[in-house]
mmCIF file of C-alpha atoms in Angstrom:
data_model
loop_
_atom_site.group_PDB
_atom_site.id
_atom_site.type_symbol
_atom_site.label_atom_id
_atom_site.label_comp_id
_atom_site.label_asym_id
_atom_site.label_seq_id
_atom_site.Cartn_x
_atom_site.Cartn_y
_atom_site.Cartn_z
ATOM 1 C CA MET A 899 85.583 139.294 172.720
ATOM 2 C CA LYS A 900 82.743 141.389 173.820
ATOM 3 C CA GLN A 901 84.129 143.360 170.414
ATOM 4 C CA SER A 902 83.597 140.221 168.522
ATOM 5 C CA ALA A 903 80.405 139.355 169.811
ATOM 6 C CA ALA A 904 79.157 142.129 168.724
ATOM 7 C CA HIS A 905 80.002 142.084 165.563
ATOM 8 C CA LEU A 906 78.685 138.363 165.243
ATOM 9 C CA MET A 907 74.979 139.305 165.993
ATOM 10 C CA GLU A 908 75.197 142.173 163.524
ATOM 11 C CA LEU A 909 76.176 140.397 160.777
ATOM 12 C CA ALA A 910 73.641 137.181 161.273
ATOM 13 C CA ARG A 911 71.333 140.545 160.592
ATOM 14 C CA GLU A 912 72.652 140.588 157.157
ATOM 15 C CA LYS A 913 70.065 138.690 154.478
ATOM 16 C CA SER A 914 70.654 138.486 150.627
ATOM 17 C CA GLY A 915 71.526 135.245 149.137
ATOM 18 C CA GLU A 916 75.387 136.826 148.276
ATOM 19 C CA ARG A 917 76.102 138.269 151.572
ATOM 20 C CA ARG A 918 74.826 135.394 153.553
ATOM 21 C CA ARG A 919 77.723 133.476 151.940
ATOM 22 C CA GLU A 920 80.205 136.335 152.411
ATOM 23 C CA LEU A 921 79.144 136.374 156.210
ATOM 24 C CA MET A 922 79.249 132.492 156.190
ATOM 25 C CA HIS A 923 82.439 132.609 155.119
ATOM 26 C CA ARG A 924 83.244 135.635 157.711
ATOM 27 C CA VAL A 925 82.582 133.622 160.442
ATOM 28 C CA ALA A 926 83.782 130.925 159.570
ATOM 29 C CA ASP A 927 87.018 133.244 159.468
ATOM 30 C CA MET A 928 86.047 134.863 163.050
ATOM 31 C CA TYR A 929 86.274 131.549 164.621
ATOM 32 C CA PHE A 930 89.635 130.864 163.368
ATOM 33 C CA GLN A 931 90.721 133.824 164.611
ATOM 34 C CA PHE A 932 89.773 133.920 167.749
ATOM 35 C CA GLY A 933 89.875 130.023 168.406
ATOM 36 C CA PRO A 934 87.626 130.032 171.480
ATOM 37 C CA ARG A 935 87.657 126.983 173.868
ATOM 38 C CA PRO A 936 85.172 124.839 174.600
ATOM 39 C CA ASP A 937 84.405 126.690 177.987
ATOM 40 C CA ASP A 938 83.994 130.385 176.003
ATOM 41 C CA PRO A 939 80.161 131.720 175.820
ATOM 42 C CA GLU A 940 80.931 132.642 172.832
ATOM 43 C CA LEU A 941 81.712 129.350 171.585
ATOM 44 C CA GLY A 942 77.886 127.938 171.357
ATOM 45 C CA LEU A 943 77.340 131.560 169.751
ATOM 46 C CA PHE A 944 79.068 130.583 166.818
ATOM 47 C CA ASP A 945 77.331 126.855 166.902
ATOM 48 C CA ASP A 946 74.469 128.802 166.149
ATOM 49 C CA VAL A 947 74.831 131.623 163.872
ATOM 50 C CA LEU A 948 77.178 128.833 161.323
ATOM 51 C CA SER A 949 74.454 126.289 162.067
ATOM 52 C CA GLN A 950 71.826 128.420 161.276
ATOM 53 C CA LEU A 951 73.971 129.523 157.385
ATOM 54 C CA SER A 952 75.412 126.344 156.450
ATOM 55 C CA GLN A 953 71.855 124.429 156.107
ATOM 56 C CA GLU A 954 71.498 127.813 153.705
ATOM 57 C CA MET A 955 74.299 127.606 151.587
ATOM 58 C CA GLU A 956 74.558 125.410 148.079
ATOM 59 C CA SER A 957 76.895 121.956 148.596
ATOM 60 C CA LYS A 958 79.227 122.881 146.722
ATOM 61 C CA VAL A 959 80.014 125.951 149.820
ATOM 62 C CA ARG A 960 78.559 123.736 153.054
ATOM 63 C CA ALA A 961 81.557 121.485 151.719
ATOM 64 C CA GLU A 962 83.890 124.241 151.931
ATOM 65 C CA LEU A 963 82.575 124.658 155.247
ATOM 66 C CA ALA A 964 83.983 121.363 156.436
ATOM 67 C CA ASN A 965 86.749 121.023 155.395
ATOM 68 C CA ARG A 966 87.553 124.518 157.167
ATOM 69 C CA MET A 967 86.331 122.321 159.725
ATOM 70 C CA ALA A 968 87.561 119.160 159.525
ATOM 71 C CA LEU A 969 90.922 119.672 161.286
ATOM 72 C CA ALA A 970 89.569 122.443 164.063
ATOM 73 C CA LYS A 971 90.718 121.857 167.822
ATOM 74 C CA THR A 972 87.640 122.612 169.210
ATOM 75 C CA PRO A 973 84.856 122.919 166.015
ATOM 76 C CA PRO A 974 80.875 124.304 166.759
ATOM 77 C CA LYS A 975 79.514 120.728 168.230
ATOM 78 C CA GLY A 976 75.936 121.100 166.624
ATOM 79 C CA LEU A 977 77.695 122.366 163.442
ATOM 80 C CA ILE A 978 79.681 119.746 162.199
ATOM 81 C CA ARG A 979 76.856 116.752 163.990
ATOM 82 C CA SER A 980 75.159 119.031 160.844
ATOM 83 C CA LEU A 981 78.246 118.435 158.773
ATOM 84 C CA ALA A 982 78.566 115.253 159.055
ATOM 85 C CA MET A 983 74.694 114.150 159.128
ATOM 86 C CA ASP A 984 74.559 115.681 155.231
ATOM 87 C CA GLU A 985 73.118 113.900 153.003
ATOM 88 C CA THR A 986 75.250 114.915 150.295
ATOM 89 C CA ILE A 987 78.634 113.167 150.980
ATOM 90 C CA ASP A 988 81.163 115.479 149.948
ATOM 91 C CA VAL A 989 80.431 117.754 152.295
ATOM 92 C CA ALA A 990 80.439 115.083 155.257
ATOM 93 C CA SER A 991 82.984 113.329 154.066
ATOM 94 C CA PRO A 992 85.759 115.529 155.445
ATOM 95 C CA ILE A 993 84.239 115.456 158.365
ATOM 96 C CA LEU A 994 83.474 111.463 158.839
ATOM 97 C CA GLN A 995 86.885 110.756 158.513
ATOM 98 C CA LEU A 996 89.048 113.271 160.460
ATOM 99 C CA SER A 997 87.238 115.454 162.713
ATOM 100 C CA ARG A 998 87.681 114.186 166.190
ATOM 101 C CA ALA A 999 84.280 115.419 167.439
ATOM 102 C CA VAL A 1000 82.126 114.011 166.118
ATOM 103 C CA THR A 1001 81.111 111.301 169.045
ATOM 104 C CA GLU A 1002 80.475 107.722 169.097
ATOM 105 C CA ASP A 1003 76.474 107.943 168.867
ATOM 106 C CA ASP A 1004 76.810 110.980 166.203
ATOM 107 C CA LEU A 1005 79.104 107.958 163.823
ATOM 108 C CA ILE A 1006 76.680 104.999 165.645
ATOM 109 C CA ALA A 1007 73.776 107.529 163.483
ATOM 110 C CA VAL A 1008 75.465 108.370 159.732
ATOM 111 C CA ALA A 1009 75.935 105.026 159.326
ATOM 112 C CA SER A 1010 72.943 103.612 159.907
ATOM 113 C CA THR A 1011 70.572 105.636 158.446
ATOM 114 C CA ARG A 1012 73.196 107.277 155.749
ATOM 115 C CA SER A 1013 74.243 105.608 151.995
ATOM 116 C CA GLU A 1014 77.302 103.417 151.174
ATOM 117 C CA ALA A 1015 79.260 106.237 150.614
ATOM 118 C CA HIS A 1016 79.375 107.523 154.274
ATOM 119 C CA LEU A 1017 79.981 104.218 154.792
ATOM 120 C CA LYS A 1018 83.384 104.416 153.471
ATOM 121 C CA ALA A 1019 84.484 107.410 154.838
ATOM 122 C CA ILE A 1020 83.393 106.419 158.614
ATOM 123 C CA SER A 1021 85.358 103.562 157.621
ATOM 124 C CA ARG A 1022 88.324 105.779 156.461
ATOM 125 C CA ARG A 1023 87.904 106.466 160.447
ATOM 126 C CA SER A 1024 91.162 106.364 162.748
ATOM 127 C CA ASN A 1025 91.040 104.556 165.479
ATOM 128 C CA LEU A 1026 87.069 103.723 165.049
ATOM 129 C CA PRO A 1027 85.475 101.903 167.297
ATOM 130 C CA ALA A 1028 83.768 98.417 166.659
ATOM 131 C CA THR A 1029 80.048 99.773 167.915
ATOM 132 C CA VAL A 1030 80.185 101.326 164.741
ATOM 133 C CA SER A 1031 82.355 99.030 162.929
ATOM 134 C CA ASP A 1032 80.076 96.611 163.405
ATOM 135 C CA VAL A 1033 77.010 98.500 161.478
ATOM 136 C CA ILE A 1034 79.166 98.815 159.405
ATOM 137 C CA VAL A 1035 79.519 95.363 158.614
ATOM 138 C CA ASP A 1036 76.330 94.763 159.164
ATOM 139 C CA ARG A 1037 75.088 97.355 156.656
ATOM 140 C CA GLY A 1038 77.827 97.703 153.568
ATOM 141 C CA GLY A 1039 78.640 95.996 151.085
ATOM 142 C CA GLU A 1040 82.099 94.317 149.504
ATOM 143 C CA GLY A 1041 83.367 97.450 148.418
ATOM 144 C CA THR A 1042 83.450 99.708 151.344
ATOM 145 C CA LEU A 1043 83.775 96.418 153.298
ATOM 146 C CA GLU A 1044 87.596 96.010 152.164
ATOM 147 C CA VAL A 1045 87.690 99.609 152.846
ATOM 148 C CA LEU A 1046 87.249 98.302 156.242
ATOM 149 C CA LEU A 1047 89.334 96.017 156.691
ATOM 150 C CA ALA A 1048 92.029 98.180 155.715
ATOM 151 C CA ASN A 1049 92.424 100.643 157.962
ATOM 152 C CA ALA A 1050 94.561 99.500 160.005
ATOM 153 C CA SER A 1051 92.980 101.103 163.052
ATOM 154 C CA ALA A 1052 89.911 100.215 163.159
ATOM 155 C CA ASN A 1053 87.992 98.039 165.675
ATOM 156 C CA LEU A 1054 85.505 95.316 165.109
ATOM 157 C CA SER A 1055 84.393 93.097 167.439
ATOM 158 C CA ARG A 1056 84.597 88.928 167.278
ATOM 159 C CA GLU A 1057 80.316 88.654 167.077
ATOM 160 C CA ALA A 1058 81.929 91.343 163.734
ATOM 161 C CA GLN A 1059 84.363 89.591 162.074
ATOM 162 C CA GLU A 1060 82.399 86.340 162.457
ATOM 163 C CA ARG A 1061 79.629 88.219 160.155
ATOM 164 C CA LEU A 1062 82.426 89.216 158.393
ATOM 165 C CA VAL A 1063 84.155 85.559 157.625
ATOM 166 C CA ASP A 1064 80.558 84.669 156.557
ATOM 167 C CA ARG A 1065 79.470 86.842 154.193
ATOM 168 C CA ALA A 1066 83.925 85.956 151.875
ATOM 169 C CA MET A 1067 82.552 82.318 152.509
ATOM 170 C CA GLU A 1068 79.614 83.557 150.030
ATOM 171 C CA HIS A 1069 81.210 86.564 148.785
ATOM 172 C CA PRO A 1070 84.547 85.606 146.587
ATOM 173 C CA ALA A 1071 84.915 89.502 145.866
ATOM 174 C CA LEU A 1072 85.509 90.261 149.503
ATOM 175 C CA GLN A 1073 88.140 86.930 150.243
ATOM 176 C CA SER A 1074 91.396 87.853 149.551
ATOM 177 C CA ALA A 1075 90.581 91.556 152.173
ATOM 178 C CA VAL A 1076 88.981 89.282 155.112
ATOM 179 C CA VAL A 1077 92.558 86.784 154.408
ATOM 180 C CA ARG A 1078 94.729 89.884 154.219
ATOM 181 C CA TYR A 1079 93.426 91.354 157.962
ATOM 182 C CA ALA A 1080 95.918 91.703 159.938
ATOM 183 C CA LYS A 1081 93.425 91.582 163.415
ATOM 184 C CA LEU A 1082 91.359 88.171 162.094
ATOM 185 C CA PRO A 1083 91.428 85.777 164.978
ATOM 186 C CA ILE A 1084 93.280 82.927 162.952
ATOM 187 C CA ASP A 1085 89.942 79.978 163.851
ATOM 188 C CA LEU A 1086 88.963 82.712 161.357
ATOM 189 C CA LEU A 1087 91.485 81.995 159.074
ATOM 190 C CA ASN A 1088 92.112 78.873 158.849
ATOM 191 C CA GLU A 1089 88.155 78.026 158.423
ATOM 192 C CA MET A 1090 88.263 80.438 154.897
ATOM 193 C CA TYR A 1091 91.274 77.863 153.679
ATOM 194 C CA PHE A 1092 89.059 75.616 152.505
ATOM 195 C CA VAL A 1093 87.012 79.061 150.007
ATOM 196 C CA VAL A 1094 90.429 80.797 148.977
ATOM 197 C CA GLU A 1095 92.197 80.218 145.595
ATOM 198 C CA ALA A 1096 95.966 78.499 146.309
ATOM 199 C CA ARG A 1097 97.292 82.385 146.826
ATOM 200 C CA MET A 1098 95.858 82.506 149.418
ATOM 201 C CA ARG A 1099 95.789 79.566 151.807
ATOM 202 C CA SER A 1100 99.573 79.763 151.397
ATOM 203 C CA ALA A 1101 99.103 83.433 153.304
ATOM 204 C CA ILE A 1102 96.881 81.483 156.010
ATOM 205 C CA LEU A 1103 99.877 78.421 156.081
ATOM 206 C CA GLN A 1104 101.938 81.501 157.022
ATOM 207 C CA ARG A 1105 100.359 83.239 159.343
ATOM 208 C CA ASN A 1106 98.510 79.667 160.747
ATOM 209 C CA ALA A 1107 103.479 79.780 161.614
ATOM 210 C CA GLN A 1108 103.790 82.211 163.704
ATOM 211 C CA ILE A 1109 101.229 81.666 165.818
ATOM 212 C CA LYS A 1110 102.501 81.433 169.913
ATOM 213 C CA PRO A 1111 101.581 77.363 171.225
ATOM 214 C CA GLU A 1112 99.640 79.114 174.264
ATOM 215 C CA ASP A 1113 97.839 81.432 171.799
ATOM 216 C CA LEU A 1114 97.433 78.471 170.103
ATOM 217 C CA ASP A 1115 94.535 77.453 172.799
ATOM 218 C CA GLU A 1116 92.834 79.770 173.141
ATOM 219 C CA ALA A 1117 92.333 80.355 169.529
ATOM 220 C CA LEU A 1118 91.331 76.686 169.078
ATOM 221 C CA LYS A 1119 88.771 76.798 172.178
ATOM 222 C CA LYS A 1120 86.204 79.519 169.817
ATOM 223 C CA SER A 1121 87.090 77.805 166.643
ATOM 224 C CA ARG A 1122 84.987 74.465 168.217
ATOM 225 C CA ASP A 1123 82.011 76.090 169.499
ATOM 226 C CA ARG A 1124 81.373 78.282 166.370
ATOM 227 C CA VAL A 1125 81.593 74.966 164.317
ATOM 228 C CA ALA A 1126 80.136 72.703 165.607
ATOM 229 C CA SER A 1127 76.543 73.029 164.206
ATOM 230 C CA ARG A 1128 77.181 73.473 160.410
ATOM 231 C CA LYS A 1129 78.280 69.695 160.059
ATOM 232 C CA ARG A 1130 76.103 67.841 157.891
ATOM 233 C CA PRO A 1131 74.197 64.847 158.664
ATOM 234 C CA PRO A 1132 76.376 61.976 158.281
ATOM 235 C CA PRO A 1133 76.750 59.530 154.759
ATOM 236 C CA ASP A 1134 73.557 57.043 154.632
ATOM 237 C CA ASP A 1135 76.651 54.701 155.303
ATOM 238 C CA PHE A 1136 77.847 56.052 158.124
ATOM 239 C CA ALA A 1137 77.092 53.105 160.722
ATOM 240 C CA THR A 1138 78.559 50.138 158.813
ATOM 241 C CA ALA A 1139 81.846 51.501 157.309
ATOM 242 C CA GLN A 1140 82.161 52.612 160.696
ATOM 243 C CA LYS A 1141 82.020 48.332 161.510
ATOM 244 C CA THR A 1142 83.796 48.011 158.608
ATOM 245 C CA VAL A 1143 86.744 49.695 160.193
ATOM 246 C CA LYS A 1144 86.600 48.908 164.322
ATOM 247 C CA ALA A 1145 86.547 45.233 162.629
ATOM 248 C CA VAL A 1146 90.325 46.921 161.032
ATOM 249 C CA GLU A 1147 90.788 48.513 164.549
ATOM 250 C CA VAL A 1148 90.371 45.108 166.043
ATOM 251 C CA ARG A 1149 92.975 42.870 164.073
ATOM 252 C CA GLY A 1150 95.253 45.821 164.678
ATOM 253 C CA THR A 1151 95.860 49.777 164.668
ATOM 254 C CA ILE A 1152 94.776 51.424 161.416
ATOM 255 C CA SER A 1153 97.246 51.643 158.479
ATOM 256 C CA PRO A 1154 97.895 53.811 155.837
ATOM 257 C CA ASN A 1155 97.781 50.958 153.889
ATOM 258 C CA ALA A 1156 93.925 50.883 155.210
ATOM 259 C CA LEU A 1157 93.193 53.738 153.464
ATOM 260 C CA VAL A 1158 94.861 52.736 150.095
ATOM 261 C CA GLY A 1159 92.240 50.258 150.286
ATOM 262 C CA PHE A 1160 89.028 51.781 151.660
ATOM 263 C CA LEU A 1161 89.157 53.818 149.008
ATOM 264 C CA ARG A 1162 90.364 51.449 145.859
ATOM 265 C CA SER A 1163 87.761 48.440 147.120
ATOM 266 C CA GLY A 1164 84.890 52.061 147.297
ATOM 267 C CA ASP A 1165 84.528 52.112 150.361
ATOM 268 C CA ASN A 1166 85.289 56.102 150.904
ATOM 269 C CA THR A 1167 83.596 56.469 154.092
ATOM 270 C CA ALA A 1168 85.014 53.874 156.167
ATOM 271 C CA TYR A 1169 88.511 55.812 154.190
ATOM 272 C CA LEU A 1170 87.207 58.670 155.989
ATOM 273 C CA ILE A 1171 86.495 57.646 159.323
ATOM 274 C CA ALA A 1172 89.707 56.043 159.332
ATOM 275 C CA ILE A 1173 91.923 58.954 157.951
ATOM 276 C CA SER A 1174 90.294 61.238 160.377
ATOM 277 C CA LYS A 1175 91.223 58.930 163.580
ATOM 278 C CA LEU A 1176 95.007 58.959 161.900
ATOM 279 C CA ALA A 1177 95.311 62.400 160.932
ATOM 280 C CA GLY A 1178 93.334 64.479 163.996
ATOM 281 C CA VAL A 1179 90.737 66.074 162.090
ATOM 282 C CA ASP A 1180 87.207 65.917 162.032
ATOM 283 C CA PHE A 1181 84.146 63.429 159.290
ATOM 284 C CA GLU A 1182 82.960 66.492 158.111
ATOM 285 C CA THR A 1183 86.627 67.663 157.489
ATOM 286 C CA ALA A 1184 88.050 64.615 156.448
ATOM 287 C CA ARG A 1185 84.255 64.840 153.989
ATOM 288 C CA THR A 1186 85.382 68.657 152.482
ATOM 289 C CA ILE A 1187 88.649 67.848 151.493
ATOM 290 C CA HIS A 1188 87.832 64.153 149.984
ATOM 291 C CA GLU A 1189 84.487 65.962 148.146
ATOM 292 C CA ARG A 1190 86.433 68.770 146.250
ATOM 293 C CA ARG A 1191 88.798 67.046 145.782
ATOM 294 C CA GLU A 1192 91.557 69.490 148.146
ATOM 295 C CA LEU A 1193 94.407 67.758 147.273
ATOM 296 C CA ASP A 1194 97.227 70.454 148.989
ATOM 297 C CA ALA A 1195 94.273 70.062 152.012
ATOM 298 C CA LEU A 1196 95.246 65.711 151.659
ATOM 299 C CA SER A 1197 98.684 66.962 151.826
ATOM 300 C CA ILE A 1198 98.502 69.075 155.037
ATOM 301 C CA ILE A 1199 96.254 66.405 156.942
ATOM 302 C CA CYS A 1200 98.700 63.547 155.785
ATOM 303 C CA LYS A 1201 102.004 65.535 156.483
ATOM 304 C CA ALA A 1202 100.907 66.073 160.090
ATOM 305 C CA ALA A 1203 100.169 62.252 160.692
ATOM 306 C CA GLY A 1204 103.526 61.228 159.699
ATOM 307 C CA PHE A 1205 102.484 59.026 156.302
ATOM 308 C CA GLU A 1206 105.060 58.398 154.054
ATOM 309 C CA ARG A 1207 105.119 61.371 150.816
ATOM 310 C CA ALA A 1208 103.692 57.926 148.629
ATOM 311 C CA ILE A 1209 100.664 57.047 150.486
ATOM 312 C CA PHE A 1210 99.974 60.864 150.193
ATOM 313 C CA ILE A 1211 100.932 60.264 146.122
ATOM 314 C CA THR A 1212 99.154 57.192 146.040
ATOM 315 C CA LEU A 1213 95.827 58.912 147.937
ATOM 316 C CA ALA A 1214 96.073 61.626 145.807
ATOM 317 C CA VAL A 1215 95.825 59.396 142.694
ATOM 318 C CA LEU A 1216 93.072 57.376 144.321
ATOM 319 C CA VAL A 1217 91.785 60.305 145.205
ATOM 320 C CA LEU A 1218 91.619 62.305 141.400
ATOM 321 C CA GLY A 1219 90.250 59.014 139.045
ATOM 322 C CA ARG A 1220 90.169 59.872 135.909
ATOM 323 C CA GLU A 1221 90.396 63.057 136.599
ATOM 324 C CA ASN A 1222 93.146 64.078 133.618
ATOM 325 C CA ASN A 1223 96.622 64.362 134.174
ATOM 326 C CA PRO A 1224 96.386 62.486 137.745
ATOM 327 C CA MET A 1225 99.667 61.488 137.740
ATOM 328 C CA GLY A 1226 101.416 64.535 136.856
ATOM 329 C CA ARG A 1227 98.915 66.431 139.866
ATOM 330 C CA ALA A 1228 100.135 64.163 142.216
ATOM 331 C CA ARG A 1229 103.001 64.591 141.441
ATOM 332 C CA GLU A 1230 102.958 69.178 141.555
ATOM 333 C CA TYR A 1231 101.205 68.094 145.220
ATOM 334 C CA GLY A 1232 104.109 65.488 145.974
ATOM 335 C CA GLU A 1233 106.710 68.741 146.002
ATOM 336 C CA ILE A 1234 103.976 71.572 148.076
ATOM 337 C CA TYR A 1235 104.489 67.908 150.415
ATOM 338 C CA ASP A 1236 107.781 67.736 150.479
ATOM 339 C CA ALA A 1237 108.284 72.124 150.675
ATOM 340 C CA LEU A 1238 105.584 71.082 153.958
ATOM 341 C CA PRO A 1239 106.914 72.102 157.331
ATOM 342 C CA LYS A 1240 106.090 69.453 159.673
ATOM 343 C CA GLU A 1241 104.811 71.840 162.246
ATOM 344 C CA VAL A 1242 103.085 74.066 159.989
ATOM 345 C CA ALA A 1243 100.787 71.217 159.261
ATOM 346 C CA LYS A 1244 100.645 70.286 162.285
ATOM 347 C CA ARG A 1245 99.235 73.418 163.582
ATOM 348 C CA THR A 1246 97.213 73.469 160.435
ATOM 349 C CA VAL A 1247 95.414 70.840 161.687
ATOM 350 C CA ARG A 1248 94.868 70.840 165.201
ATOM 351 C CA PHE A 1249 92.107 73.740 163.829
ATOM 352 C CA TRP A 1250 90.241 70.905 161.119
ATOM 353 C CA GLY A 1251 90.709 68.953 164.399
ATOM 354 C CA GLY A 1252 89.051 71.753 166.516
ATOM 355 C CA ARG A 1253 85.831 71.528 164.820
ATOM 356 C CA LYS A 1254 84.842 68.119 166.503
ATOM 357 C CA GLY A 1255 82.873 70.658 169.044
#
């Protein structure tokens, strides 16, 4: 090793551009030939020479060096940091994706200051720490976030997952990746139900069917605090509608047929209050389902509450109003109603009911 160190110093004195490019490759070859251990003093010498030479080279040459160093077991740390921070993505990418020598602080520094391409390269890294993922969630575009969510080994904090769901609410292009993300907490997944298309809603119901009862209670606790602050002010006639529903309760238990009566009389707020009570969901969820004419969601709360199919069909037709072919659509959703397992409906409604705060 002493002989190699002396030769290294001699090579470092070369000045011409082409010779220094050749020199860099020769020094790299020497590094891999001798394979210095972390405690070898010559590792620092290799680091100094290769770091200096790489800064003098064009990006294509630096990229060649980065590809060689990306899988090295004990690469020079200064060189690795310099390559990782390189503004040229072809240089930085192999280091950011593969090198075990890049520290968490280095990754955070790159993620905080470099381009979208750098963020995407980091997002592909295995076992990505949550501290780094959090920066990517804050700075990354939709394409980068899709790459991050597709990385099964990446770690994300609960706060980052919540921010992802909030962004997906506003950006449909991100919704599929969020729903497919296997690590997304079940309560956050159910928040996506009312903004995603039918295919993704089926995936959410499948996750609900698989959750263990003991995990459900814990998920509901987290859900309540998050959504309690999002409710809209009640309708102007809310107090009057409450009295109407209360009067029905005084005469006896509110029945599913009473819901039909409220809708037929045009008392939508009383209908929403009553179905919230019968189905175990909060008023805001019932209002969302009604205003958006979400017949599949209506089928879920009706199934969970044990309503007869005929009641659901009647409610669906009344909700659709004069929309084209209300009976045809109601029949279509009636088939969904029949196929929906009651237990899955009840689990889903527990998430919607958990919004009461």
